[in-house]
Short mmCIF file of C-alpha atoms in Angstrom, two decimals:
data_model
loop_
_atom_site.label_atom_id
_atom_site.label_comp_id
_atom_site.label_asym_id
_atom_site.label_seq_id
_atom_site.Cartn_x
_atom_site.Cartn_y
_atom_site.Cartn_z
CA MET A 199 -13.21 15.97 -3.97
CA THR A 200 -10.15 15.96 -5.21
CA LYS A 201 -8.43 14.41 -8.49
CA ASN A 202 -6.43 11.83 -6.51
CA LYS A 203 -9.53 10.44 -4.33
CA MET A 204 -10.90 10.21 -7.62
CA LEU A 205 -8.50 8.31 -8.60
CA SER A 206 -8.31 5.63 -5.94
CA ARG A 207 -11.54 5.10 -6.25
CA ALA A 208 -11.79 4.48 -9.85
CA LEU A 209 -8.59 2.33 -8.99
CA PHE A 210 -10.18 0.67 -6.04
CA ALA A 211 -13.68 0.29 -9.09
CA VAL A 212 -11.52 -1.49 -11.28
CA LEU A 213 -9.86 -3.80 -8.60
CA PHE A 214 -13.60 -5.15 -7.82
CA GLY A 215 -14.35 -5.18 -11.23
CA ALA A 216 -11.68 -7.54 -12.11
CA ALA A 217 -12.44 -10.07 -8.84
CA ALA A 218 -15.71 -10.73 -10.62
CA PHE A 219 -13.80 -11.90 -13.82
CA GLY A 220 -11.04 -13.47 -12.12
CA ALA A 221 -12.98 -15.60 -9.82
CA GLN A 222 -13.66 -18.04 -12.52
CA ALA A 223 -9.91 -19.05 -12.28
CA ALA A 224 -8.85 -22.02 -10.31
CA GLU A 225 -5.20 -22.09 -9.86
CA ASP A 226 -3.15 -20.17 -7.87
CA HIS A 227 -4.92 -19.42 -4.36
CA GLY A 228 -3.37 -19.88 -0.85
CA PHE A 229 -2.66 -18.08 2.26
CA TYR A 230 0.82 -15.69 1.71
CA ALA A 231 2.65 -12.90 4.43
CA GLY A 232 5.45 -11.08 3.92
CA VAL A 233 7.48 -7.93 4.84
CA GLY A 234 9.19 -4.76 3.16
CA ALA A 235 11.51 -1.72 3.77
CA GLY A 236 11.91 1.41 1.93
CA GLN A 237 11.73 4.98 2.23
CA SER A 238 8.66 6.74 2.52
CA PHE A 239 8.06 9.93 1.25
CA VAL A 240 6.51 13.59 2.24
CA ASP A 241 6.13 17.17 -0.40
CA GLU A 242 3.36 18.28 1.32
CA GLY A 243 3.42 22.51 2.49
CA LEU A 244 5.99 22.38 5.69
CA TYR A 245 6.97 19.13 4.47
CA ASP A 246 9.33 17.67 1.99
CA ASP A 247 11.29 14.79 3.59
CA GLU A 248 12.28 10.84 3.65
CA ASP A 249 12.72 8.97 6.46
CA THR A 250 13.39 4.51 5.97
CA ALA A 251 9.44 2.80 6.10
CA PHE A 252 8.34 -1.16 7.97
CA SER A 253 6.09 -3.10 6.83
CA ALA A 254 4.56 -5.70 7.26
CA PHE A 255 1.30 -7.49 5.25
CA GLY A 256 -0.58 -10.81 4.99
CA GLY A 257 -3.55 -12.21 2.60
CA TYR A 258 -5.19 -14.45 0.33
CA GLN A 259 -5.33 -15.11 -3.24
CA PHE A 260 -8.63 -16.40 -4.55
CA ASN A 261 -6.92 -16.91 -7.78
CA ARG A 262 -3.90 -15.55 -10.33
CA TYR A 263 -6.47 -12.23 -10.52
CA PHE A 264 -6.76 -11.49 -7.41
CA GLY A 265 -6.43 -11.58 -4.09
CA LEU A 266 -7.32 -9.72 -0.64
CA GLU A 267 -4.31 -8.46 1.02
CA ALA A 268 -3.49 -6.50 5.11
CA GLY A 269 -0.65 -5.59 6.50
CA TYR A 270 0.97 -2.98 8.03
CA ALA A 271 2.92 0.13 7.12
CA ASP A 272 5.39 2.03 9.91
CA LEU A 273 6.36 5.61 7.46
CA GLY A 274 9.01 6.70 9.97
CA LYS A 275 9.44 10.33 11.42
CA LEU A 276 9.38 13.03 8.10
CA GLU A 277 10.72 16.12 9.52
CA PRO A 278 8.83 19.58 8.42
CA ASN A 279 11.51 22.71 6.25
CA VAL A 280 11.23 24.89 9.10
CA ALA A 281 10.92 24.51 12.85
CA GLY A 282 7.37 22.63 13.81
CA ASN A 283 6.99 19.02 14.83
CA ALA A 284 8.02 16.21 13.17
CA LEU A 285 5.52 13.82 11.60
CA GLU A 286 5.52 10.23 13.00
CA ALA A 287 3.36 7.89 10.90
CA SER A 288 1.77 4.29 10.59
CA SER A 289 -0.69 2.74 8.74
CA VAL A 290 -3.13 -0.29 9.30
CA TYR A 291 -5.10 -1.44 5.53
CA PHE A 292 -7.30 -3.81 3.59
CA THR A 293 -7.02 -3.93 0.13
CA ALA A 294 -7.97 -5.91 -2.99
CA VAL A 295 -5.12 -6.83 -5.27
CA GLY A 296 -5.63 -7.13 -8.79
CA THR A 297 -2.60 -9.10 -10.44
CA LEU A 298 -1.30 -9.49 -14.34
CA PRO A 299 1.01 -12.59 -15.06
CA PHE A 300 3.04 -11.27 -17.83
CA THR A 301 5.82 -14.86 -17.42
CA GLU A 302 5.26 -17.94 -14.89
CA LYS A 303 7.07 -15.51 -12.90
CA PHE A 304 7.27 -12.29 -13.42
CA SER A 305 3.40 -10.66 -12.36
CA GLY A 306 2.53 -6.96 -12.12
CA TYR A 307 -0.12 -5.56 -10.32
CA ALA A 308 -2.31 -2.92 -8.76
CA LYS A 309 -3.94 -2.76 -5.90
CA ALA A 310 -6.96 -0.38 -3.77
CA GLY A 311 -7.85 -0.04 -0.44
CA MET A 312 -8.77 2.13 2.86
CA GLN A 313 -7.01 2.71 5.43
CA ARG A 314 -6.50 2.64 9.51
CA TRP A 315 -3.84 6.01 9.36
CA ASP A 316 -2.38 7.31 13.49
CA LEU A 317 -0.30 10.78 13.20
CA ASP A 318 2.46 10.14 17.17
CA THR A 319 0.83 14.42 17.17
CA ALA A 320 -2.41 16.10 15.37
CA ILE A 321 -0.76 18.58 13.59
CA PRO A 322 -3.78 21.19 12.10
CA GLY A 323 -2.08 23.11 9.73
CA LEU A 324 -1.52 19.78 7.88
CA THR A 325 -3.68 17.15 7.92
CA GLY A 326 -6.93 20.01 7.99
CA THR A 327 -8.57 18.13 12.30
CA ARG A 328 -7.45 18.66 15.23
CA ASP A 329 -7.01 14.70 14.62
CA ASP A 330 -4.51 12.46 14.88
CA ASN A 331 -5.92 9.12 13.11
CA GLY A 332 -8.68 8.65 10.89
CA THR A 333 -9.28 6.44 7.67
CA ASP A 334 -8.71 7.37 4.31
CA PRO A 335 -8.11 5.27 0.99
CA THR A 336 -5.01 3.83 -0.19
CA TYR A 337 -3.68 2.57 -3.56
CA GLY A 338 -0.53 0.92 -5.77
CA VAL A 339 0.80 -0.60 -7.98
CA GLY A 340 3.68 -3.27 -8.56
CA LEU A 341 5.64 -5.01 -10.04
CA GLN A 342 6.44 -9.63 -8.65
CA TYR A 343 9.51 -11.95 -9.74
CA ARG A 344 8.74 -15.70 -7.63
CA PHE A 345 11.75 -18.08 -7.36
CA ASN A 346 9.87 -20.88 -6.66
CA ASP A 347 6.45 -21.73 -4.84
CA THR A 348 6.37 -19.73 -1.57
CA VAL A 349 9.50 -17.48 -2.46
CA ALA A 350 8.99 -13.83 -3.97
CA LEU A 351 9.94 -10.80 -3.71
CA ARG A 352 7.73 -7.42 -5.15
CA GLY A 353 8.47 -3.93 -5.91
CA GLU A 354 6.71 -1.40 -4.63
CA TYR A 355 5.18 1.86 -4.43
CA SER A 356 1.68 2.59 -2.44
CA ARG A 357 0.17 5.89 -1.94
CA PHE A 358 -1.43 6.81 1.24
CA GLU A 359 -3.80 9.52 1.61
CA ILE A 360 -4.20 11.07 5.36
CA GLU A 361 -6.89 14.07 4.59
CA ASP A 362 -5.24 16.61 3.25
CA LEU A 363 -1.27 14.45 3.13
CA ASP A 364 -0.54 12.69 0.59
CA ALA A 365 2.64 10.22 1.93
CA ASP A 366 3.95 7.56 -0.35
CA LEU A 367 5.52 4.57 0.03
CA ALA A 368 8.40 2.83 -2.22
CA GLN A 369 9.88 -0.78 -1.75
CA LEU A 370 11.05 -4.02 -1.99
CA GLN A 371 9.20 -6.68 -0.37
CA VAL A 372 9.50 -10.88 0.13
CA ARG A 373 6.05 -12.56 -0.43
CA PHE A 374 5.52 -15.90 1.17
CA ASP A 375 3.61 -17.96 -0.34
CA PHE A 376 1.48 -21.02 2.14
#
């Protein structure tokens, strides 16, 4: 088992443990949705590139410490250093989100879960398989600043494991609470 996969599973277990602790709190709950834009990065084998990436997400905040989130991330088009196929990837994900409030308006969060990735073309030498889609862990960390009860700005760094490939995504997001 690779070090990254062990780390992602440990983070996933910690977040679900935090859910049991946070289930006692009874404030700051409800549905939310948002969008994000930023840069995707790949530095694996023949690929060392970045591109503009976009995301859309939604979730339910059970209390101020725990929520569940689902989303879609378009990781853009990443070119190889030498001749070969460009890598166009996207992901649909479901994560548990543990939040640590620092102040009334500022908080940090970590999330971990599973994702269904899709490549436009299978790249056997890169992913270790001939498939152009699969299921692997995803995880990330972020900071959030709440402007008011309905709008927050998030800065997030996420990793999407695609078998032997790690695609990273750094982005700014706007979150709307209902």
